[in-house]
């Protein structure tokens, strides 16, 4: 049975998912198990297998050979499951407390079996509900520093890094980012998803702005060519599970060798979008709004500060390159990472307002004028970040821009 | 016989080299062939197989599983033969008139069979002898534009580029460049090869200069991470065959995905080194010296100018990216390429004066004070290029620095 499953791709169902977990001896043969499919069915099947008696559970995630978005469906490589598995396993070596453990993976079946984290909440949902997570920023800052440092030429044997990079060539998923983050939103492209009331604003403020397009061209070029480290590739608040005590980063199927600033920018952008959305969500609770927004600004500050401190400490402790002891190289490297971070954050903010995939933080604002107002603020801010990333040289300056913009 | 040869690596000899070429039907079974080993035996075996009657000939190049340099010997991957073959084949698609045609390659045997170019001379030898090659600069400018454009995200399908890059992961040969070009010459490292009379100059002018080291750190970082295009990786004047009518680029075993400016900088650096060396070679023929040096300056100018024109024309004709039509992006891209070119040229100049591998242009200067003087000029110039690459914004400025320095 296992052998057969390993040979031919076939979508699992609750029955075969249970069989697989027993064949792999993740449970005893006579354990009474339940299986529930809890995925959204657009890209992956996600089965939660539960041993009722002990309460032990695992997740079986299986990639589907297509993507369904807004009714459309297009083929999508199953290799992303291998990439996700291998990225999780590499990440677990580096930050085990922030990464689900992988128990099994099968590239042919496109299956990864890992820790069940369903006692936690997806960060995006938690933030929309106005919950604060005291450990989040420190955990994400640590996650970013350790993963981005130890997979780079700074923290990894430089020849092993090249070999590792060959396992994370990820053309199809990179193309999604290249198109949907860096290209389509900046042109009048049919993948865009723009509310009618916003169209003319977008035409004037985004599409007609040639200097903006030139800066986005440079940022897209960095995404295409700057092979600094193994990035998560899609580190938004929907890829993070949280509670008051725990933080886990999931879903690295977009992993590839890219710029260090890309993951940091993605995370900051999604915190910023939640910040902007609270103008509407908490409009009738001014004190709670002020308090929660201050928490979000603190998340921005702490995430970068912890990243910077940890990255610096790793740089000093585990240098892989003779030049890492040269005066000014660390400072220059951090300044470059920050500049990229701000630019990528700007692109991510813009694409979520007018590109194919919106964010629930903003889309869930029911009041239409309020929602459009938030989107305009976000577009203006995203553009400002892209155009002024050379001047916004510190996290404090970024925080000031975010808080004064909204 | 062929099958056996294909299964197990074994160094060829003149007899088995002839057998291989007949088994592959590159010659008739009864042709009378001669074989001559014409390589230097340090890295590769090179057999010239000649059919006496017709005068037809081919080259069989076989990688050896080790490198011999200055008496030492260390293991070196045979995979470089596959990389060289595949790079030659890809390059032949793009610039067939400037690339030897590959007739056969066998990764297990580490063998490439290709056009015999022994009617031509290695450019370095020709320049040392004071010969001018009227087509050289235009041919190399064209070679650089077409290969560097069509293997990049500007000129190649961006997903195919990623897949192609996975075939050119080249850790061992990249390490040679990382160590011998970008690292060891800038520190007191035992691979360096420094004449006694030069030691104190190097200590003061190179090793003690912290701002220089910081700039080299940035350039090394570009070599490690800037995966723009498939570069030749070792495009010095010893990798080019010439005559008055023809130009061919050979030996791309260092090929990998790196910065566009790397190949251009390597070529310019080696022309500059010949320029500096002629101060000694032609010291007693002032008119010939002035004339030949002017020719070399023209080679610098024409190579870059042709590259820039061709690259611009390809950019306009074959854009792969929506942003390539955005105002200013081409100019910005060319400015970046040029800046990298100048910096890499500076590193290449320096490493040839004090690193493991010198250049015959300079080493063949018998008069010791004259040779040391040239080396000091070269080190000063190399450093100037690295430190001032942001200001030396045009080829004219570079040419002015080269001609005023010497």
PDB file of C-alpha atoms in Angstrom, chain A residues 49-272:
ATOM      1  CA  UNK A  49      -5.489  13.015  11.677  1.00  0.00           C
ATOM      2  CA  UNK A  50      -6.497  12.654  15.318  1.00  0.00           C
ATOM      3  CA  UNK A  51      -6.060   9.762  17.722  1.00  0.00           C
ATOM      4  CA  UNK A  52      -9.096  10.356  19.860  1.00  0.00           C
ATOM      5  CA  UNK A  53      -7.923   8.415  22.911  1.00  0.00           C
ATOM      6  CA  UNK A  54      -4.558  10.160  23.348  1.00  0.00           C
ATOM      7  CA  UNK A  55      -5.463  13.425  21.675  1.00  0.00           C
ATOM      8  CA  UNK A  56      -2.312  13.097  19.513  1.00  0.00           C
ATOM      9  CA  UNK A  57      -2.691  14.513  16.050  1.00  0.00           C
ATOM     10  CA  UNK A  58      -0.722  15.216  12.898  1.00  0.00           C
ATOM     11  CA  UNK A  59      -1.242  17.174   9.710  1.00  0.00           C
ATOM     12  CA  UNK A  60      -0.978  15.577   6.264  1.00  0.00           C
ATOM     13  CA  UNK A  61      -0.630  18.271   3.656  1.00  0.00           C
ATOM     14  CA  UNK A  62      -0.838  17.291   0.011  1.00  0.00           C
ATOM     15  CA  UNK A  63      -0.295  19.638  -2.905  1.00  0.00           C
ATOM     16  CA  UNK A  64      -2.920  19.579  -5.647  1.00  0.00           C
ATOM     17  CA  UNK A  65      -1.715  19.694  -9.251  1.00  0.00           C
ATOM     18  CA  UNK A  66      -3.577  22.938  -9.872  1.00  0.00           C
ATOM     19  CA  UNK A  67      -4.372  26.277  -8.294  1.00  0.00           C
ATOM     20  CA  UNK A  68      -7.894  27.618  -8.007  1.00  0.00           C
ATOM     21  CA  UNK A  69      -8.172  31.371  -7.687  1.00  0.00           C
ATOM     22  CA  UNK A  70     -11.350  33.383  -8.237  1.00  0.00           C
ATOM     23  CA  UNK A  71     -13.036  30.562 -10.111  1.00  0.00           C
ATOM     24  CA  UNK A  72     -10.097  30.008 -12.435  1.00  0.00           C
ATOM     25  CA  UNK A  73      -7.902  26.950 -12.311  1.00  0.00           C
ATOM     26  CA  UNK A  74      -4.424  26.495 -13.697  1.00  0.00           C
ATOM     27  CA  UNK A  75      -1.845  23.735 -13.448  1.00  0.00           C
ATOM     28  CA  UNK A  76       0.762  24.190 -10.737  1.00  0.00           C
ATOM     29  CA  UNK A  77       3.836  22.058 -10.111  1.00  0.00           C
ATOM     30  CA  UNK A  78       3.704  19.371  -7.426  1.00  0.00           C
ATOM     31  CA  UNK A  79       7.403  20.043  -6.851  1.00  0.00           C
ATOM     32  CA  UNK A  80       6.325  22.831  -4.522  1.00  0.00           C
ATOM     33  CA  UNK A  81       5.510  20.148  -1.936  1.00  0.00           C
ATOM     34  CA  UNK A  82       9.114  18.916  -2.041  1.00  0.00           C
ATOM     35  CA  UNK A  83      10.357  22.476  -1.735  1.00  0.00           C
ATOM     36  CA  UNK A  84       8.035  23.151   1.187  1.00  0.00           C
ATOM     37  CA  UNK A  85       9.139  19.970   2.958  1.00  0.00           C
ATOM     38  CA  UNK A  86      12.822  20.603   2.430  1.00  0.00           C
ATOM     39  CA  UNK A  87      12.498  24.220   3.483  1.00  0.00           C
ATOM     40  CA  UNK A  88      10.639  23.216   6.664  1.00  0.00           C
ATOM     41  CA  UNK A  89      13.295  20.631   7.451  1.00  0.00           C
ATOM     42  CA  UNK A  90      16.150  23.077   6.908  1.00  0.00           C
ATOM     43  CA  UNK A  91      14.327  25.732   8.927  1.00  0.00           C
ATOM     44  CA  UNK A  92      13.681  23.272  11.747  1.00  0.00           C
ATOM     45  CA  UNK A  93      17.438  22.754  12.042  1.00  0.00           C
ATOM     46  CA  UNK A  94      17.817  26.487  12.638  1.00  0.00           C
ATOM     47  CA  UNK A  95      14.747  27.544  14.639  1.00  0.00           C
ATOM     48  CA  UNK A  96      13.027  24.381  15.927  1.00  0.00           C
ATOM     49  CA  UNK A  97      10.778  26.259  18.322  1.00  0.00           C
ATOM     50  CA  UNK A  98       9.298  28.326  15.509  1.00  0.00           C
ATOM     51  CA  UNK A  99       8.895  25.601  12.858  1.00  0.00           C
ATOM     52  CA  UNK A 100       6.562  22.608  12.612  1.00  0.00           C
ATOM     53  CA  UNK A 101       8.504  19.352  12.653  1.00  0.00           C
ATOM     54  CA  UNK A 102       8.266  17.273   9.483  1.00  0.00           C
ATOM     55  CA  UNK A 103       7.763  13.551  10.108  1.00  0.00           C
ATOM     56  CA  UNK A 104       7.635  12.367   6.547  1.00  0.00           C
ATOM     57  CA  UNK A 105       7.616  13.663   3.034  1.00  0.00           C
ATOM     58  CA  UNK A 106       7.034  12.016  -0.299  1.00  0.00           C
ATOM     59  CA  UNK A 107       7.795  14.100  -3.382  1.00  0.00           C
ATOM     60  CA  UNK A 108       5.824  11.793  -5.708  1.00  0.00           C
ATOM     61  CA  UNK A 109       2.708  11.948  -3.574  1.00  0.00           C
ATOM     62  CA  UNK A 110       3.455  15.650  -2.939  1.00  0.00           C
ATOM     63  CA  UNK A 111       2.810  14.935   0.724  1.00  0.00           C
ATOM     64  CA  UNK A 112       4.283  16.437   3.875  1.00  0.00           C
ATOM     65  CA  UNK A 113       3.358  15.091   7.301  1.00  0.00           C
ATOM     66  CA  UNK A 114       4.023  17.484  10.147  1.00  0.00           C
ATOM     67  CA  UNK A 115       3.068  18.800  13.554  1.00  0.00           C
ATOM     68  CA  UNK A 116      -0.560  19.737  14.017  1.00  0.00           C
ATOM     69  CA  UNK A 117      -0.734  23.389  15.052  1.00  0.00           C
ATOM     70  CA  UNK A 118      -4.492  23.738  15.020  1.00  0.00           C
ATOM     71  CA  UNK A 119      -4.531  24.717  18.701  1.00  0.00           C
ATOM     72  CA  UNK A 120      -3.093  28.024  17.452  1.00  0.00           C
ATOM     73  CA  UNK A 121      -4.684  30.790  15.401  1.00  0.00           C
ATOM     74  CA  UNK A 122      -3.533  32.236  12.090  1.00  0.00           C
ATOM     75  CA  UNK A 123      -1.958  35.586  12.917  1.00  0.00           C
ATOM     76  CA  UNK A 124      -3.991  37.496  10.345  1.00  0.00           C
ATOM     77  CA  UNK A 125      -7.234  36.329  11.965  1.00  0.00           C
ATOM     78  CA  UNK A 126      -5.931  37.186  15.419  1.00  0.00           C
ATOM     79  CA  UNK A 127      -4.903  40.687  14.416  1.00  0.00           C
ATOM     80  CA  UNK A 128      -8.181  41.377  12.628  1.00  0.00           C
ATOM     81  CA  UNK A 129      -9.892  40.398  15.870  1.00  0.00           C
ATOM     82  CA  UNK A 130      -7.680  42.912  17.683  1.00  0.00           C
ATOM     83  CA  UNK A 131      -5.619  40.436  19.708  1.00  0.00           C
ATOM     84  CA  UNK A 132      -2.097  41.229  20.808  1.00  0.00           C
ATOM     85  CA  UNK A 133       0.631  38.582  20.834  1.00  0.00           C
ATOM     86  CA  UNK A 134       3.453  39.598  23.181  1.00  0.00           C
ATOM     87  CA  UNK A 135       5.996  37.133  21.795  1.00  0.00           C
ATOM     88  CA  UNK A 136       5.276  37.632  18.113  1.00  0.00           C
ATOM     89  CA  UNK A 137       7.774  40.352  17.200  1.00  0.00           C
ATOM     90  CA  UNK A 138      10.676  38.837  19.091  1.00  0.00           C
ATOM     91  CA  UNK A 139       9.953  35.402  17.631  1.00  0.00           C
ATOM     92  CA  UNK A 140       9.660  36.650  14.056  1.00  0.00           C
ATOM     93  CA  UNK A 141      12.764  38.827  14.430  1.00  0.00           C
ATOM     94  CA  UNK A 142      14.633  35.762  15.666  1.00  0.00           C
ATOM     95  CA  UNK A 143      13.196  33.578  12.916  1.00  0.00           C
ATOM     96  CA  UNK A 144      14.269  36.090  10.264  1.00  0.00           C
ATOM     97  CA  UNK A 145      17.780  36.550  11.644  1.00  0.00           C
ATOM     98  CA  UNK A 146      18.567  32.857  12.031  1.00  0.00           C
ATOM     99  CA  UNK A 147      17.047  31.574   8.788  1.00  0.00           C
ATOM    100  CA  UNK A 148      18.250  34.437   6.610  1.00  0.00           C
ATOM    101  CA  UNK A 149      21.767  34.452   8.109  1.00  0.00           C
ATOM    102  CA  UNK A 150      22.492  30.737   8.204  1.00  0.00           C
ATOM    103  CA  UNK A 151      21.333  30.096   4.640  1.00  0.00           C
ATOM    104  CA  UNK A 152      23.413  32.960   3.250  1.00  0.00           C
ATOM    105  CA  UNK A 153      27.065  33.298   2.263  1.00  0.00           C
ATOM    106  CA  UNK A 154      27.563  35.044   5.586  1.00  0.00           C
ATOM    107  CA  UNK A 155      26.565  32.092   7.739  1.00  0.00           C
ATOM    108  CA  UNK A 156      26.830  28.970   5.592  1.00  0.00           C
ATOM    109  CA  UNK A 157      29.747  27.333   3.842  1.00  0.00           C
ATOM    110  CA  UNK A 158      29.715  29.192   0.551  1.00  0.00           C
ATOM    111  CA  UNK A 159      30.018  26.065  -1.581  1.00  0.00           C
ATOM    112  CA  UNK A 160      27.280  24.248   0.334  1.00  0.00           C
ATOM    113  CA  UNK A 161      25.102  27.310  -0.124  1.00  0.00           C
ATOM    114  CA  UNK A 162      25.412  26.939  -3.904  1.00  0.00           C
ATOM    115  CA  UNK A 163      24.461  23.268  -3.727  1.00  0.00           C
ATOM    116  CA  UNK A 164      21.562  24.041  -1.407  1.00  0.00           C
ATOM    117  CA  UNK A 165      20.374  26.756  -3.795  1.00  0.00           C
ATOM    118  CA  UNK A 166      20.057  24.154  -6.569  1.00  0.00           C
ATOM    119  CA  UNK A 167      17.403  22.333  -4.503  1.00  0.00           C
ATOM    120  CA  UNK A 168      15.348  25.525  -4.266  1.00  0.00           C
ATOM    121  CA  UNK A 169      15.062  26.522  -7.906  1.00  0.00           C
ATOM    122  CA  UNK A 170      11.356  27.338  -7.883  1.00  0.00           C
ATOM    123  CA  UNK A 171      10.338  28.774 -11.282  1.00  0.00           C
ATOM    124  CA  UNK A 172       6.567  28.349 -11.118  1.00  0.00           C
ATOM    125  CA  UNK A 173       6.026  29.827  -7.687  1.00  0.00           C
ATOM    126  CA  UNK A 174       8.533  32.601  -8.294  1.00  0.00           C
ATOM    127  CA  UNK A 175       6.554  33.465 -11.407  1.00  0.00           C
ATOM    128  CA  UNK A 176       3.442  33.995  -9.310  1.00  0.00           C
ATOM    129  CA  UNK A 177       5.341  36.550  -7.226  1.00  0.00           C
ATOM    130  CA  UNK A 178       7.010  38.138 -10.246  1.00  0.00           C
ATOM    131  CA  UNK A 179       3.624  38.634 -11.893  1.00  0.00           C
ATOM    132  CA  UNK A 180       1.288  39.319  -9.002  1.00  0.00           C
ATOM    133  CA  UNK A 181       3.560  41.332  -6.690  1.00  0.00           C
ATOM    134  CA  UNK A 182       6.035  43.050  -8.979  1.00  0.00           C
ATOM    135  CA  UNK A 183       4.385  43.447 -12.360  1.00  0.00           C
ATOM    136  CA  UNK A 184       0.643  43.286 -12.861  1.00  0.00           C
ATOM    137  CA  UNK A 185      -0.358  45.818 -10.150  1.00  0.00           C
ATOM    138  CA  UNK A 186       1.812  48.444 -11.824  1.00  0.00           C
ATOM    139  CA  UNK A 187       0.126  48.094 -15.211  1.00  0.00           C
ATOM    140  CA  UNK A 188      -3.486  47.878 -16.329  1.00  0.00           C
ATOM    141  CA  UNK A 189      -3.402  44.083 -16.318  1.00  0.00           C
ATOM    142  CA  UNK A 190      -6.397  41.754 -16.316  1.00  0.00           C
ATOM    143  CA  UNK A 191      -5.254  39.841 -13.235  1.00  0.00           C
ATOM    144  CA  UNK A 192      -5.761  42.998 -11.179  1.00  0.00           C
ATOM    145  CA  UNK A 193      -8.754  43.234  -8.929  1.00  0.00           C
ATOM    146  CA  UNK A 194      -9.611  46.888  -8.472  1.00  0.00           C
ATOM    147  CA  UNK A 195     -12.755  48.306  -6.975  1.00  0.00           C
ATOM    148  CA  UNK A 196     -14.520  50.660  -9.382  1.00  0.00           C
ATOM    149  CA  UNK A 197     -14.242  53.630  -6.988  1.00  0.00           C
ATOM    150  CA  UNK A 198     -10.495  53.123  -6.867  1.00  0.00           C
ATOM    151  CA  UNK A 199      -9.768  52.795 -10.575  1.00  0.00           C
ATOM    152  CA  UNK A 200      -9.104  56.420 -11.403  1.00  0.00           C
ATOM    153  CA  UNK A 201      -6.936  56.845  -8.283  1.00  0.00           C
ATOM    154  CA  UNK A 202      -4.829  53.855  -9.337  1.00  0.00           C
ATOM    155  CA  UNK A 203      -4.490  55.172 -12.867  1.00  0.00           C
ATOM    156  CA  UNK A 204      -3.171  58.503 -11.668  1.00  0.00           C
ATOM    157  CA  UNK A 205      -1.221  57.585  -8.575  1.00  0.00           C
ATOM    158  CA  UNK A 206       0.300  54.268  -9.638  1.00  0.00           C
ATOM    159  CA  UNK A 207       0.139  53.529 -13.358  1.00  0.00           C
ATOM    160  CA  UNK A 208       0.972  57.050 -14.569  1.00  0.00           C
ATOM    161  CA  UNK A 209       3.930  57.430 -12.244  1.00  0.00           C
ATOM    162  CA  UNK A 210       7.048  56.689 -14.294  1.00  0.00           C
ATOM    163  CA  UNK A 211       9.583  57.243 -11.474  1.00  0.00           C
ATOM    164  CA  UNK A 212       7.608  54.746  -9.364  1.00  0.00           C
ATOM    165  CA  UNK A 213       7.736  52.188 -12.166  1.00  0.00           C
ATOM    166  CA  UNK A 214      11.479  52.633 -12.491  1.00  0.00           C
ATOM    167  CA  UNK A 215      11.946  51.930  -8.790  1.00  0.00           C
ATOM    168  CA  UNK A 216       9.674  48.881  -8.967  1.00  0.00           C
ATOM    169  CA  UNK A 217      11.695  47.673 -11.960  1.00  0.00           C
ATOM    170  CA  UNK A 218      14.813  47.770  -9.776  1.00  0.00           C
ATOM    171  CA  UNK A 219      13.074  45.941  -6.930  1.00  0.00           C
ATOM    172  CA  UNK A 220      11.748  43.267  -9.290  1.00  0.00           C
ATOM    173  CA  UNK A 221      15.264  42.886 -10.631  1.00  0.00           C
ATOM    174  CA  UNK A 222      16.488  42.230  -7.088  1.00  0.00           C
ATOM    175  CA  UNK A 223      13.804  39.569  -6.677  1.00  0.00           C
ATOM    176  CA  UNK A 224      14.923  37.980  -9.958  1.00  0.00           C
ATOM    177  CA  UNK A 225      18.680  38.072  -9.377  1.00  0.00           C
ATOM    178  CA  UNK A 226      19.742  38.733  -5.771  1.00  0.00           C
ATOM    179  CA  UNK A 227      20.399  35.179  -4.567  1.00  0.00           C
ATOM    180  CA  UNK A 228      21.410  36.045  -1.017  1.00  0.00           C
ATOM    181  CA  UNK A 229      19.642  33.473   1.069  1.00  0.00           C
ATOM    182  CA  UNK A 230      16.890  30.887   1.259  1.00  0.00           C
ATOM    183  CA  UNK A 231      13.814  33.017   1.825  1.00  0.00           C
ATOM    184  CA  UNK A 232      10.406  31.802   2.958  1.00  0.00           C
ATOM    185  CA  UNK A 233       9.027  33.681  -0.021  1.00  0.00           C
ATOM    186  CA  UNK A 234       5.515  34.347   1.249  1.00  0.00           C
ATOM    187  CA  UNK A 235       5.883  35.499   4.848  1.00  0.00           C
ATOM    188  CA  UNK A 236       2.598  37.313   5.342  1.00  0.00           C
ATOM    189  CA  UNK A 237       0.453  37.128   8.456  1.00  0.00           C
ATOM    190  CA  UNK A 238      -1.492  34.222   6.950  1.00  0.00           C
ATOM    191  CA  UNK A 239       1.681  32.094   7.090  1.00  0.00           C
ATOM    192  CA  UNK A 240       2.101  32.444  10.837  1.00  0.00           C
ATOM    193  CA  UNK A 241       0.383  30.505  13.628  1.00  0.00           C
ATOM    194  CA  UNK A 242       0.304  32.192  17.029  1.00  0.00           C
ATOM    195  CA  UNK A 243      -0.884  32.102  20.591  1.00  0.00           C
ATOM    196  CA  UNK A 244       0.147  34.112  23.619  1.00  0.00           C
ATOM    197  CA  UNK A 245       3.013  31.668  24.142  1.00  0.00           C
ATOM    198  CA  UNK A 246       3.944  30.318  20.733  1.00  0.00           C
ATOM    199  CA  UNK A 247       4.800  31.388  17.184  1.00  0.00           C
ATOM    200  CA  UNK A 248       5.193  29.078  14.185  1.00  0.00           C
ATOM    201  CA  UNK A 249       5.956  29.943  10.572  1.00  0.00           C
ATOM    202  CA  UNK A 250       4.307  27.641   8.024  1.00  0.00           C
ATOM    203  CA  UNK A 251       3.762  27.237   4.274  1.00  0.00           C
ATOM    204  CA  UNK A 252       7.200  27.948   2.718  1.00  0.00           C
ATOM    205  CA  UNK A 253       6.209  26.632  -0.702  1.00  0.00           C
ATOM    206  CA  UNK A 254       7.498  29.842  -2.321  1.00  0.00           C
ATOM    207  CA  UNK A 255      10.977  29.251  -0.849  1.00  0.00           C
ATOM    208  CA  UNK A 256      13.867  30.108  -3.167  1.00  0.00           C
ATOM    209  CA  UNK A 257      17.205  31.891  -3.088  1.00  0.00           C
ATOM    210  CA  UNK A 258      16.358  35.583  -3.018  1.00  0.00           C
ATOM    211  CA  UNK A 259      17.051  38.866  -1.235  1.00  0.00           C
ATOM    212  CA  UNK A 260      17.301  38.886   2.571  1.00  0.00           C
ATOM    213  CA  UNK A 261      14.944  41.883   2.708  1.00  0.00           C
ATOM    214  CA  UNK A 262      12.111  40.071   0.947  1.00  0.00           C
ATOM    215  CA  UNK A 263      10.768  38.113   3.926  1.00  0.00           C
ATOM    216  CA  UNK A 264      11.237  41.023   6.313  1.00  0.00           C
ATOM    217  CA  UNK A 265       9.411  43.358   3.937  1.00  0.00           C
ATOM    218  CA  UNK A 266       6.540  40.910   3.499  1.00  0.00           C
ATOM    219  CA  UNK A 267       5.990  40.624   7.237  1.00  0.00           C
ATOM    220  CA  UNK A 268       6.219  44.366   7.895  1.00  0.00           C
ATOM    221  CA  UNK A 269       3.851  45.101   4.978  1.00  0.00           C
ATOM    222  CA  UNK A 270       1.181  42.849   6.398  1.00  0.00           C
ATOM    223  CA  UNK A 271       1.479  44.404   9.861  1.00  0.00           C
ATOM    224  CA  UNK A 272       1.173  47.817   8.206  1.00  0.00           C
TER     225      UNK A 272
END
